[in-house]
C-alpha positions as CSV (number, residue, x, y, z in Angstrom):
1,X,-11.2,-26.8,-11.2
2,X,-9.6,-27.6,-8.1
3,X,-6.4,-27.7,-9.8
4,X,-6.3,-24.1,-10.6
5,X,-7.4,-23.1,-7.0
6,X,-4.1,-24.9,-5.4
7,X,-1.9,-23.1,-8.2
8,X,-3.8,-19.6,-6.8
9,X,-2.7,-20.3,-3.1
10,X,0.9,-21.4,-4.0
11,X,1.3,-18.2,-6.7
12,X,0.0,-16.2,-4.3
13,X,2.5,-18.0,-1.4
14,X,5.0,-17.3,-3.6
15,X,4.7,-13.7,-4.6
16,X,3.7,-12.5,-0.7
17,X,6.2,-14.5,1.5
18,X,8.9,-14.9,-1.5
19,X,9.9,-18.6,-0.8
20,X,11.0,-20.4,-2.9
21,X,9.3,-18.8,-5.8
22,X,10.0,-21.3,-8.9
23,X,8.0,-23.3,-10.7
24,X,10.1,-26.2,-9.4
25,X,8.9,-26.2,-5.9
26,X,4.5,-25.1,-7.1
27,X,4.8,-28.5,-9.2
28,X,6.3,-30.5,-6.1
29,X,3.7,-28.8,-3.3
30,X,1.0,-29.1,-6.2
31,X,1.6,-33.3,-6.6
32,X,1.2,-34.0,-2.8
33,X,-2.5,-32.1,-2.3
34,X,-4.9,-34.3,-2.0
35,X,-7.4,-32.2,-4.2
36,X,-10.6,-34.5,-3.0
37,X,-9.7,-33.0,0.8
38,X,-9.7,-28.7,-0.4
39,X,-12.3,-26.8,1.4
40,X,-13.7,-24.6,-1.4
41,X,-16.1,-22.3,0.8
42,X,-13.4,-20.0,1.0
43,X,-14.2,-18.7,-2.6
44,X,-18.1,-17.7,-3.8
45,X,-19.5,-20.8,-5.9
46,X,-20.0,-18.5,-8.6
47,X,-16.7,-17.5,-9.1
48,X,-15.5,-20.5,-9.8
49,X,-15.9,-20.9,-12.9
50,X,-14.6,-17.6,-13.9
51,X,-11.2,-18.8,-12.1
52,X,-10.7,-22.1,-14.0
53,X,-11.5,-20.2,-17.2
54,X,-9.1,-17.4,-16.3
55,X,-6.5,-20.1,-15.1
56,X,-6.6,-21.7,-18.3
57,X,-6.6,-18.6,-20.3
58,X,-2.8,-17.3,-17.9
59,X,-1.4,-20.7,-18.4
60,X,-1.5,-21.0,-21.7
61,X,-0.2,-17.4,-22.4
62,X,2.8,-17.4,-20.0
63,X,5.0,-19.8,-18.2
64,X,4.7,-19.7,-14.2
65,X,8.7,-20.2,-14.1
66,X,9.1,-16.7,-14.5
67,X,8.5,-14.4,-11.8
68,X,6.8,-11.4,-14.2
69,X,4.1,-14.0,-14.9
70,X,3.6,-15.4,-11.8
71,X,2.5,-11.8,-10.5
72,X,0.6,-11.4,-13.9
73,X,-1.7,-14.2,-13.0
74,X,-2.0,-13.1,-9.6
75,X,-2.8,-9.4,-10.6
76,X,-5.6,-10.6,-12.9
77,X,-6.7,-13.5,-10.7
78,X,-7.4,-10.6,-7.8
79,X,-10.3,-9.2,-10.0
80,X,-12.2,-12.1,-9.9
81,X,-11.1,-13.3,-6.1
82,X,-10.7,-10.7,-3.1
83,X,-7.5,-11.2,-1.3
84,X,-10.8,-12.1,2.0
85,X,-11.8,-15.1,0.4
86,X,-7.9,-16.1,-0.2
87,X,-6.9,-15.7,3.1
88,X,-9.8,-17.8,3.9
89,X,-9.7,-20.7,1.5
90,X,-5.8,-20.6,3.3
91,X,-7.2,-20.6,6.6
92,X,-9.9,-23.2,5.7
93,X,-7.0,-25.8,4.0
94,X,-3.9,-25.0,6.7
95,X,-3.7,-28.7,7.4
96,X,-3.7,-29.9,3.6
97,X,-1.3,-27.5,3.0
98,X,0.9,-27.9,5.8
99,X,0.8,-31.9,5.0
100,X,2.0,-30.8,1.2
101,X,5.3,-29.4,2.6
102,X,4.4,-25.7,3.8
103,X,4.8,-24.3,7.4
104,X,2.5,-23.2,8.9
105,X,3.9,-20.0,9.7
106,X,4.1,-19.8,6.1
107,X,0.2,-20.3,5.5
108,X,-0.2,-18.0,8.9
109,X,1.7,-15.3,7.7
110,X,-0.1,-15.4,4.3
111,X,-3.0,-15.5,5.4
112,X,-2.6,-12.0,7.5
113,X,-1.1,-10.6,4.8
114,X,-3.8,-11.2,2.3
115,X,-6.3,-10.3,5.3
116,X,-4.5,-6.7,6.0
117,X,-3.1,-5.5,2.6
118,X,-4.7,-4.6,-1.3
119,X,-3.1,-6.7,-4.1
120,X,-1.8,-3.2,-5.9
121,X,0.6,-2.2,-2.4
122,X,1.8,-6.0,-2.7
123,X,2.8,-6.2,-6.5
124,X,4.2,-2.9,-6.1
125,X,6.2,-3.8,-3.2
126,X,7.5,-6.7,-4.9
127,X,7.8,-5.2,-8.4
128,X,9.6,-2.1,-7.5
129,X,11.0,-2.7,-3.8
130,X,12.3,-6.0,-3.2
131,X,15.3,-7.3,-5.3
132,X,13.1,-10.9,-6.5
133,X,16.3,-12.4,-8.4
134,X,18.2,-12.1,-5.8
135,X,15.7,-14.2,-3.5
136,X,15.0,-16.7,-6.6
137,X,19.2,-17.1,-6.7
138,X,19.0,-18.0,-3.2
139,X,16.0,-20.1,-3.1
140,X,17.9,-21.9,-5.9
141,X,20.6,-22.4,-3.9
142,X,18.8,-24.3,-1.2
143,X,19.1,-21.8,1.6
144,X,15.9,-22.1,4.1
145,X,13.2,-19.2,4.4
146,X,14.6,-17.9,7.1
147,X,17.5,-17.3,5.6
148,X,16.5,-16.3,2.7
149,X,14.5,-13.8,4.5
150,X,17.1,-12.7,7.0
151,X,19.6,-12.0,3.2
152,X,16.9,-10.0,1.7
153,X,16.7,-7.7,4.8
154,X,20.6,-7.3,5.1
155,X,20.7,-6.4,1.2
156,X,17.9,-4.0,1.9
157,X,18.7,-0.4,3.4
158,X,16.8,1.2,5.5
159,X,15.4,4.1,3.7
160,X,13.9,1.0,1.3
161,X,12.4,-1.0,4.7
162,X,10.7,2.5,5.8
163,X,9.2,3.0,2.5
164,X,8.0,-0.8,2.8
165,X,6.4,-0.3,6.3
166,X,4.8,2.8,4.9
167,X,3.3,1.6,1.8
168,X,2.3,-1.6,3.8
169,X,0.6,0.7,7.2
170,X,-1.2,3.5,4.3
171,X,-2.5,0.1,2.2
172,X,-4.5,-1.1,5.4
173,X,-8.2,0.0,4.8
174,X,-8.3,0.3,8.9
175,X,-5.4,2.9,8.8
176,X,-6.7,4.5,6.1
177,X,-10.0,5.3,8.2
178,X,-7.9,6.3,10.9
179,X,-5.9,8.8,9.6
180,X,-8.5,10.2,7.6
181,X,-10.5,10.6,10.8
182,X,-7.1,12.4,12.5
183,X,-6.9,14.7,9.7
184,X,-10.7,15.9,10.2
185,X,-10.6,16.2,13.2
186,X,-7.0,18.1,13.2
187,X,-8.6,20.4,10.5
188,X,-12.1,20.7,12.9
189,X,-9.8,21.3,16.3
190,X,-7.8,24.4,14.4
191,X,-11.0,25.6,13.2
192,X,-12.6,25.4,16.7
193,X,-9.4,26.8,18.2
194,X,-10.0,29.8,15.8
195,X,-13.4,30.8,17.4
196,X,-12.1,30.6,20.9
197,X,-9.4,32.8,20.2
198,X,-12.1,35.4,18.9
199,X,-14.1,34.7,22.4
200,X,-10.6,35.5,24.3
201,X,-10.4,38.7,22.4
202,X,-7.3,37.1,20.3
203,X,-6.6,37.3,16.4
204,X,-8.8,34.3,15.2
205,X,-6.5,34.1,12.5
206,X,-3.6,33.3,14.8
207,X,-4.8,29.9,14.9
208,X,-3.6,28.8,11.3
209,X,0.1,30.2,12.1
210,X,2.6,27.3,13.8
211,X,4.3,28.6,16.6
212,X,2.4,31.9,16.9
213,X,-1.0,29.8,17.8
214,X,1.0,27.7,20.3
215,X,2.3,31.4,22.0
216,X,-1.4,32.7,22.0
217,X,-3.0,29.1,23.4
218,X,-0.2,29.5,26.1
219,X,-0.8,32.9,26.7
220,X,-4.9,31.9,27.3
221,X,-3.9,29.4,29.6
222,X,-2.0,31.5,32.2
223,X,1.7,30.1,30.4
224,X,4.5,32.2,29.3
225,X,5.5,31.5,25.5
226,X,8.8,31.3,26.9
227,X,8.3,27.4,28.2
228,X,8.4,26.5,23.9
229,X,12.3,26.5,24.2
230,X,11.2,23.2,26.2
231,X,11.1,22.0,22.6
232,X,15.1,21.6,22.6
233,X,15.6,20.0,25.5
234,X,15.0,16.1,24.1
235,X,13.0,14.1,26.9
236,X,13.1,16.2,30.0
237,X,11.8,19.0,28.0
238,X,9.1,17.2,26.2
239,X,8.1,15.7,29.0
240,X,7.5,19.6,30.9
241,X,5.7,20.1,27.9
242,X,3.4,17.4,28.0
243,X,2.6,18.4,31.9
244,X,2.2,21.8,30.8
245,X,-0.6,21.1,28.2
246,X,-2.1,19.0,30.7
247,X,-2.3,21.6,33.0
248,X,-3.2,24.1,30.4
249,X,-6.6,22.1,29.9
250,X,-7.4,23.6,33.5
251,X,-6.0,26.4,33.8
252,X,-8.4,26.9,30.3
253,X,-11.2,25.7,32.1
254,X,-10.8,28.1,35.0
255,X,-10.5,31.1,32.5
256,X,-13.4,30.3,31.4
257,X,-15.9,30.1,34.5
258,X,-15.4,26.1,34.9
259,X,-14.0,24.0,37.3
260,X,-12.5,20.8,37.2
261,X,-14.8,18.6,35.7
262,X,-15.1,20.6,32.4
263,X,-10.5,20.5,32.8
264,X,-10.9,16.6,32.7
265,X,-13.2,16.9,29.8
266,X,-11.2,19.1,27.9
267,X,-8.2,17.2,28.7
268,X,-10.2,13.6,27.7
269,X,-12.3,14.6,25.1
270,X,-11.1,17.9,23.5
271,X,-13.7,17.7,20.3
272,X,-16.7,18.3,22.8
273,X,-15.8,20.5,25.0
274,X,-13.8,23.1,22.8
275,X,-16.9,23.2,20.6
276,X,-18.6,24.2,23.7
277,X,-16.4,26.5,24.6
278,X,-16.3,28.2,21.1
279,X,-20.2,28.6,20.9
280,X,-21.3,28.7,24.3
281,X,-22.2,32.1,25.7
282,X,-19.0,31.7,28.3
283,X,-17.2,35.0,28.5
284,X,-13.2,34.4,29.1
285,X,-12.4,36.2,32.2
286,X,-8.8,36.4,32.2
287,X,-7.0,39.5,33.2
288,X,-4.5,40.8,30.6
């Protein structure tokens, strides 16, 4: 059983760092693990089973030479074993590894890989982004991972490395969360911003128009629309604006019967106090 588990962490080596990904170098890493020294409690006890069965099963229906196959038993092997308890049985086995003949920047990097990203961004990423006979040609050839690495990123443009870093940033489950929390609250904050413009005596519909709800949140915050051409001056214009919204959160406040405090709030932690100020019984006192 053991067996199987060292052919997991080399496959799945192979298909995220994309050294040396031939069947040649598995079967020399493979001989020189000392199986007796594996720490297992990466992996749930009772999945065990299920991967030397499954093992058994790939091996004997494709040959681990080929690339194609290698990410077919890795594709199937991730529905019995979470990329967690790969990057752990890594983590747990860095020094029987490294002794077989991988670095341990190798094993690191792996190891955050499989920690930070699903299996289906990966295979994607490998299947449909990154040219793999290219990198087995040069792994072939005996060039070092670094090199091999720094070729692959030459041969790749940089429309294809954006698309990577995306699909890499939206597979993270903690990115994920975040931007799904930015987009709630972005559609909460232009709902909010709707209600205060009613309060201020302002189209609340104006709020889900670009441009036209920046000139009415200007207008309520003694500004004249005017200061938007800002937005074509790079840098020194961008920076006015920032100071301007800054100083928008008080001059806000003030229109509204507050001070300073409720400006720091507004400018620290906008969710709170413009719900406040849409359902509070404040009256905006501006003069027109």
């Amino acid at each position: 059983m053991k067996k199987y588990l060292k052919i997991i962490v080399l496959l799945t080596l192979s298909i995220f760092i994309l050294i040396s990904p031939t069947c040649t170098f598995a079967s020399s890493v493979l001989e020189s693990i000392d199986v007796n020294n594996l720490d297992l409690t990466g992996i749930e006890a009772s999945k065990l089973s299920d991967v030397e069965n499954k093992m058994e099963e790939l091996t004997k229906a494709t040959a681990t030479s080929n690339i194609d196959a290698m990410l077919k038993i890795y594709e199937e092997l991730s529905k019995i074993i979470s990329n967690k308890e790969l990057a752990t049985f890594i983590d747990n086995n860095k020094s029987v590894l490294s002794n077989a003949g991988l670095s341990k920047n190798l094993l690191s990097t792996s190891s955050s890989l499989l920690k930070n990203f699903d299996t289906e961004t990966i295979l994607d990423i490998v299947r449909n982004d990154l040219d793999i006979e290219s990198v087995i040609a040069n792994s072939k050839e005996g060039l070092s991972s670094n090199d091999i690495v720094k070729k692959a990123l030459k041969n790749t443009t940089t429309s294809e490395k954006i698309k990577i870093v995306f699909k890499l940033v939206f597979s993270n489950g903690y990115f994920r969360l975040l931007f799904a929390l930015f987009i709630v609250l972005a559609i909460y904050s232009v709902i909010i911003t709707s209600f205060i413009f009613k309060k201020a005596k302002k189209q609340p519909w104006a709020t889900y128009i670009p441009i036209y709800r920046d000139i009415i949140h200007l207008k309520l915050c003694n500004f004249s629309p005017f200061v938007l051409i800002l937005l074509f001056i790079p840098i020194v214009g961008w920076f006015a604006l920032l100071a301007i919204g800054v100083v928008g959160k008080f001059e806000l406040s003030k229109n509204f019967g507050h001070g300073f405090l409720f400006g720091l709030g507004l400018l620290f932690f906008p969710p709170f106090f413009r719900t406040y100020l849409a359902f509070s019984s404040d009256v905006f006192k501006k003069e027109e």
